[in-house]
């Protein structure tokens, strides 16, 4: 069959990772168009990636270019409108995390994709990472018995963009940085959230706290899952020291650690520096293979007309976890799930 | 000066570690007497360690033997009476964790030691472990900035004794296994507990759950400290795979990990086993040096008449954390500290 | 420009790695033909990789198919004839290690490529591995001063094919398994071989020793480089436990270790297995990225008409090291380099 | 029985480690006297360790003080005379490595101890290190099959004393720094040296090369053992970056690595330093436990009148390895063992 043409929406860092992968690392795909509200940015991306069709809105792209699927990598508050428009145009949808701002929006996206019979895949790339995937398989193989405690953390090196600091346009750090952890815990514990308690504080970016009501830059979340297992999320951003994405599952028969601070296996020791290993500077380096693998999976699902491994439902569930944690931070009390309307 | 003679109370595993250390690894100390409610056990220990004075009660020992200090390594519910009797007899006190069953008991112990002007040191040996001590020094040296999130966990390989499964005689797993973590977080965060939330569940020892009301074998605790930093404790017992005592401090300028699963630096790789490293079978192996160091410190404090690095106040504070967590587990709500009467 | 079409010669394991990469992981390349003396094997490969042009000899391919370059992944004793035929046909040449059986053959290959003005790149993929590449850059950046001792080892999990056990058709284990180490030491020490001493023995495959005169399955090589630095190679095959490719450079200002036994960062600890990490099962897993990177480099050199980073000269030099080591094993004495005719 | 009184000869760094251990870490021993050619140094040591009997020669100590054993920690060229004098006085002997300057001296020491029926133990403390000991036990238990290649390295952080730079008073770096490696390889391979080849060079201390003929600061040694296994030693001093003592055994069924660069399990990661672990600053830190264990073993052998685990014969064999390597460096040729007179 001919190649699946992808229109990438959002030419920021995540968008460029996806665009590059669809262009050169996915055998059955090609890059059809690039959209960014900042048309200059879209055009620079197009120039770099040899794509002629660059637009400032998805609507323009839908009207004037030819493609089969969209990859949504723009700010969270734009996801719902983009996904529903894409679905209406019969385009398959790959959507970056977090899925949306509200549960209602997430539901609309799922419904739109279902009605249009298009693939809707969420960008929880950790599920495609060799480390996390091997861990999941081995847990399912019974290597450490039943999960009892699952810990997942994400810490990012630099400040997120301003819209992501504003809890109204982003649901804050737990959404922008830690969405993955909520998904990872659901996935590895193989169960749904039952009760969530969270503590958060601003311990570094005191000026952002001033500017954005509700802002926090550190959080610790306790989770109780429906199957009785317990979860821990911790998040912090910016941490400066690099990108940190580790997880740990304590099972009834043993423990499994996944991820580490160390990047490449080069270790040096000198008098002035001591014993030093390189760490992951950012998520692009840490999850390079995972981003390629999820892109390949998306294209494969389109070609074979099958359900993706990470669905809109998964996106909605992770969002619920984030919203419950934010509510707990606000009220100082644990929150039961599912949330109303969830 | 002549040697400080120690009477060890409790000839179980912890007691034997202390007795052995006071006998052969502390230059200024000697082992003066051994007490255990099970006199046979006391005598077997005495035979092994070449100590003639073996008794079935501290009272007997106080009346009939000569020593300068007691080392309390018996079940928690006996600590208060032993410590107050020792103080009354003018003996210095080394007390294993957890300090006592109630805050009131802990206060009585502190008061008794103060009135008798004897040293009262708590057995939080992690403070003397080379790994934890180096970490504390480096944190204080500013290496990772101000602590923002402190994680500490303890997981034990085997079932605790029956009295420690009964929450009435022991305050349960969080007291018996995780006391250390509450102390570690206070110590590394350099702040007091402000708010504690805990989730617990029985995920392994379902029969003990039947037998002992309030029993749990897995717990996750969220802590907020007075200085705004956040804490996480996780506990599980028995985990089977070995002894696990790790901690992590995320600071404003970096992260510090302390402890690891690996024991000795011997790594093997064969076709049938894969890549294998030996792990710590138990706390005796993991904290061998720390137990020696805390014993030396105790003797040094007696000789130099100085305040120990880990005081009765530290024991009481950790106990408060445990009690607050247990209350949170019971009520399903976060608990503010200090507790009433705390 | 249109894609560079590659004809892969040799449909064994290495050939299939290259064929797959040229087909789907190199943006500017396509797979044009597959050649294997075993035509059925060639055809099965062609079926799997969607290539119609499958032949039992390069000559057939040259006459009947259209391509720009050949990738030689057949037994060592065929390299010279294939490379010279390819060059005569104006095809660029990617040649697996070891380059050839004799220095004379290697020289003929270099000369043929030079005369035909085609690219000749040797398959020392470690130079493209993220770990080794980062190490080389950091050494060049002065991080550990001047290299004083360079160690490189390669150990393979399984038996090489029979032709590679015969020292007459392969130069034995040091050629087939350890060619990489000779190249790595030259590269990291940035100097040429001056003197080589080797010890070898058969310590595992006693029956092969019977069958193949000169056979050995373990070897240790000492090297002195022209710049005065020292080198160590160790080789062993089959080791059963997996693929092992590590190196270490001791410099005047520090030490650098590269490579490790651990594969993915998943660690488990259970009572029955102890603390286990997955190791690399084979070279395909260990150097997956490196094989892609060297294929991309080859195509880029063709497109840009530039000298590859690993030349025929590099292939010849590594071969000299191997031959000197074999001579030392035979004579029991150190051997000076360059060899006669080298 | 009463305590075994030790007279330590040599109040330098190694001597002080031993003196401190015999005084406070060996239950059945006490420190009886301290000898150093520099009487002031001996007295300062005596003051620090609360020993009154300090002398400038062993002869004085033998005449005027009372003790049961001597611990020889003075320069190598003094060992023979001290050991024979001690034996003549009926004192047990603990002797630091390297044993002596010549094979003849080593034989005289062994003979003197035998004639006097005193214990003669060599200070190869690695045999008592938890890591090396566990490795040896596991190799003997068959975990990795028969040893095929054994690698052992030692690299020291700082310059040895001047007498140890002079090959005439010390046999140079391979003796002073790498004696341990020769012993480790014999021990782990469970076989004797058959053939040794060595390469050495001066790559750092160019001025010492000027001053001391035969000086070298880097060496690589290849060994063939009588049982057919192969060995590799590498040595370098001073390396600046810390103390490095690692070994590796490749067996017929797997590989075993022992030792690592990392000291305490504290890992930090900050933006400015990257991922850093503390390494071993020196041999005292790396082998602290081993020094205590060998001292305990020595006293136990005296008390129980039994052969020590590391004998004079072991000292002589390691010395032979060193001398053969030095001869190989000089002649540029491999050397067969045993040496004449060995």
PDB file of C-alpha atoms in Angstrom, chain C residues 147-149 151 153 155 195-197 199-201 203-204 217-224 227-236 238-239 241 244 246 248 250-255 257 261 332-334, chain D residues 147-149 151 153 155 195-197 199-201 203-204 217-224 227-236 238-239 241 244 246 248 250-255 257 261 332-334:
ATOM      1  CA  UNK C 147      46.040   7.307  26.894  1.00  0.00           C
ATOM      2  CA  UNK C 148      48.606   5.139  28.716  1.00  0.00           C
ATOM      3  CA  UNK C 149      46.898   1.724  28.782  1.00  0.00           C
ATOM      4  CA  UNK C 151      42.098  -2.502  27.125  1.00  0.00           C
ATOM      5  CA  UNK C 153      37.840  -7.287  24.885  1.00  0.00           C
ATOM      6  CA  UNK C 155      33.687 -12.459  23.875  1.00  0.00           C
ATOM      7  CA  UNK C 195      55.108  -4.771  19.070  1.00  0.00           C
ATOM      8  CA  UNK C 196      52.632  -7.550  19.813  1.00  0.00           C
ATOM      9  CA  UNK C 197      52.811 -10.576  22.060  1.00  0.00           C
ATOM     10  CA  UNK C 199      49.198 -16.191  24.416  1.00  0.00           C
ATOM     11  CA  UNK C 200      46.389 -18.505  23.384  1.00  0.00           C
ATOM     12  CA  UNK C 201      44.987 -21.797  24.480  1.00  0.00           C
ATOM     13  CA  UNK C 203      40.266 -24.341  27.256  1.00  0.00           C
ATOM     14  CA  UNK C 204      36.772 -25.261  26.209  1.00  0.00           C
ATOM     15  CA  UNK C 217      39.367 -20.494  21.965  1.00  0.00           C
ATOM     16  CA  UNK C 218      40.992 -18.132  24.465  1.00  0.00           C
ATOM     17  CA  UNK C 219      43.655 -15.525  23.904  1.00  0.00           C
ATOM     18  CA  UNK C 220      45.364 -12.652  25.657  1.00  0.00           C
ATOM     19  CA  UNK C 221      47.307 -10.096  23.632  1.00  0.00           C
ATOM     20  CA  UNK C 222      49.783  -7.449  24.846  1.00  0.00           C
ATOM     21  CA  UNK C 223      50.449  -4.517  22.567  1.00  0.00           C
ATOM     22  CA  UNK C 224      52.959  -1.718  22.520  1.00  0.00           C
ATOM     23  CA  UNK C 227      53.447   6.429  20.901  1.00  0.00           C
ATOM     24  CA  UNK C 228      54.539   4.297  23.845  1.00  0.00           C
ATOM     25  CA  UNK C 229      51.076   3.465  25.177  1.00  0.00           C
ATOM     26  CA  UNK C 230      50.275  -0.147  26.031  1.00  0.00           C
ATOM     27  CA  UNK C 231      47.335  -2.290  25.019  1.00  0.00           C
ATOM     28  CA  UNK C 232      45.560  -5.436  26.174  1.00  0.00           C
ATOM     29  CA  UNK C 233      43.127  -7.554  24.174  1.00  0.00           C
ATOM     30  CA  UNK C 234      41.351 -10.556  25.522  1.00  0.00           C
ATOM     31  CA  UNK C 235      39.165 -12.870  23.505  1.00  0.00           C
ATOM     32  CA  UNK C 236      37.128 -15.944  24.214  1.00  0.00           C
ATOM     33  CA  UNK C 238      32.084 -19.337  22.918  1.00  0.00           C
ATOM     34  CA  UNK C 239      31.483 -17.964  26.395  1.00  0.00           C
ATOM     35  CA  UNK C 241      26.867 -16.046  28.959  1.00  0.00           C
ATOM     36  CA  UNK C 244      30.650  -8.979  25.949  1.00  0.00           C
ATOM     37  CA  UNK C 246      33.989  -3.663  26.924  1.00  0.00           C
ATOM     38  CA  UNK C 248      38.893   0.775  29.252  1.00  0.00           C
ATOM     39  CA  UNK C 250      43.718   4.607  31.520  1.00  0.00           C
ATOM     40  CA  UNK C 251      44.936   8.089  30.765  1.00  0.00           C
ATOM     41  CA  UNK C 252      47.521  10.276  32.424  1.00  0.00           C
ATOM     42  CA  UNK C 253      44.736  12.194  34.193  1.00  0.00           C
ATOM     43  CA  UNK C 254      42.117   9.545  34.818  1.00  0.00           C
ATOM     44  CA  UNK C 255      40.388   6.404  33.698  1.00  0.00           C
ATOM     45  CA  UNK C 257      35.360   2.639  31.211  1.00  0.00           C
ATOM     46  CA  UNK C 261      27.523  -6.338  30.951  1.00  0.00           C
ATOM     47  CA  UNK C 332      56.064 -17.992  21.479  1.00  0.00           C
ATOM     48  CA  UNK C 333      57.848 -14.694  20.908  1.00  0.00           C
ATOM     49  CA  UNK C 334      56.828 -11.053  20.542  1.00  0.00           C
TER      50      UNK C 334
ATOM     51  CA  UNK D 147      39.027 -20.247  35.186  1.00  0.00           C
ATOM     52  CA  UNK D 148      40.259 -19.576  31.647  1.00  0.00           C
ATOM     53  CA  UNK D 149      41.382 -15.925  31.847  1.00  0.00           C
ATOM     54  CA  UNK D 151      42.666 -10.337  35.102  1.00  0.00           C
ATOM     55  CA  UNK D 153      44.916  -4.771  38.271  1.00  0.00           C
ATOM     56  CA  UNK D 155      46.616   1.364  40.384  1.00  0.00           C
ATOM     57  CA  UNK D 195      55.486 -18.149  31.403  1.00  0.00           C
ATOM     58  CA  UNK D 196      55.418 -14.393  31.820  1.00  0.00           C
ATOM     59  CA  UNK D 197      55.741 -11.559  29.343  1.00  0.00           C
ATOM     60  CA  UNK D 199      55.689  -4.524  28.650  1.00  0.00           C
ATOM     61  CA  UNK D 200      56.393  -1.382  30.641  1.00  0.00           C
ATOM     62  CA  UNK D 201      56.897   2.267  29.960  1.00  0.00           C
ATOM     63  CA  UNK D 203      54.288   7.680  30.509  1.00  0.00           C
ATOM     64  CA  UNK D 204      53.855  10.119  33.355  1.00  0.00           C
ATOM     65  CA  UNK D 217      55.184   3.826  35.825  1.00  0.00           C
ATOM     66  CA  UNK D 218      52.925   1.725  33.610  1.00  0.00           C
ATOM     67  CA  UNK D 219      53.036  -1.982  32.895  1.00  0.00           C
ATOM     68  CA  UNK D 220      51.024  -4.724  31.277  1.00  0.00           C
ATOM     69  CA  UNK D 221      51.832  -8.359  32.051  1.00  0.00           C
ATOM     70  CA  UNK D 222      50.649 -11.519  30.242  1.00  0.00           C
ATOM     71  CA  UNK D 223      50.799 -14.767  32.149  1.00  0.00           C
ATOM     72  CA  UNK D 224      50.411 -18.394  31.239  1.00  0.00           C
ATOM     73  CA  UNK D 227      47.033 -25.416  34.176  1.00  0.00           C
ATOM     74  CA  UNK D 228      46.772 -23.613  30.855  1.00  0.00           C
ATOM     75  CA  UNK D 229      44.764 -20.631  32.015  1.00  0.00           C
ATOM     76  CA  UNK D 230      45.889 -17.147  30.995  1.00  0.00           C
ATOM     77  CA  UNK D 231      46.410 -14.061  33.110  1.00  0.00           C
ATOM     78  CA  UNK D 232      46.614 -10.296  32.680  1.00  0.00           C
ATOM     79  CA  UNK D 233      48.030  -7.784  35.141  1.00  0.00           C
ATOM     80  CA  UNK D 234      48.019  -4.091  34.618  1.00  0.00           C
ATOM     81  CA  UNK D 235      49.643  -1.569  36.863  1.00  0.00           C
ATOM     82  CA  UNK D 236      50.004   2.175  36.933  1.00  0.00           C
ATOM     83  CA  UNK D 238      50.474   7.351  40.317  1.00  0.00           C
ATOM     84  CA  UNK D 239      47.069   7.559  38.673  1.00  0.00           C
ATOM     85  CA  UNK D 241      42.096   9.418  40.485  1.00  0.00           C
ATOM     86  CA  UNK D 244      41.808   0.956  41.892  1.00  0.00           C
ATOM     87  CA  UNK D 246      39.656  -4.811  40.359  1.00  0.00           C
ATOM     88  CA  UNK D 248      37.843 -10.479  36.630  1.00  0.00           C
ATOM     89  CA  UNK D 250      36.411 -15.631  32.829  1.00  0.00           C
ATOM     90  CA  UNK D 251      35.466 -19.232  33.451  1.00  0.00           C
ATOM     91  CA  UNK D 252      34.308 -21.951  31.133  1.00  0.00           C
ATOM     92  CA  UNK D 253      30.715 -21.382  32.276  1.00  0.00           C
ATOM     93  CA  UNK D 254      30.587 -17.649  32.897  1.00  0.00           C
ATOM     94  CA  UNK D 255      32.339 -14.526  34.019  1.00  0.00           C
ATOM     95  CA  UNK D 257      33.810  -9.369  38.126  1.00  0.00           C
ATOM     96  CA  UNK D 261      35.460   2.029  41.193  1.00  0.00           C
ATOM     97  CA  UNK D 332      61.925  -7.843  25.615  1.00  0.00           C
ATOM     98  CA  UNK D 333      61.244 -11.568  25.694  1.00  0.00           C
ATOM     99  CA  UNK D 334      58.926 -13.901  27.569  1.00  0.00           C
TER     100      UNK D 334
END
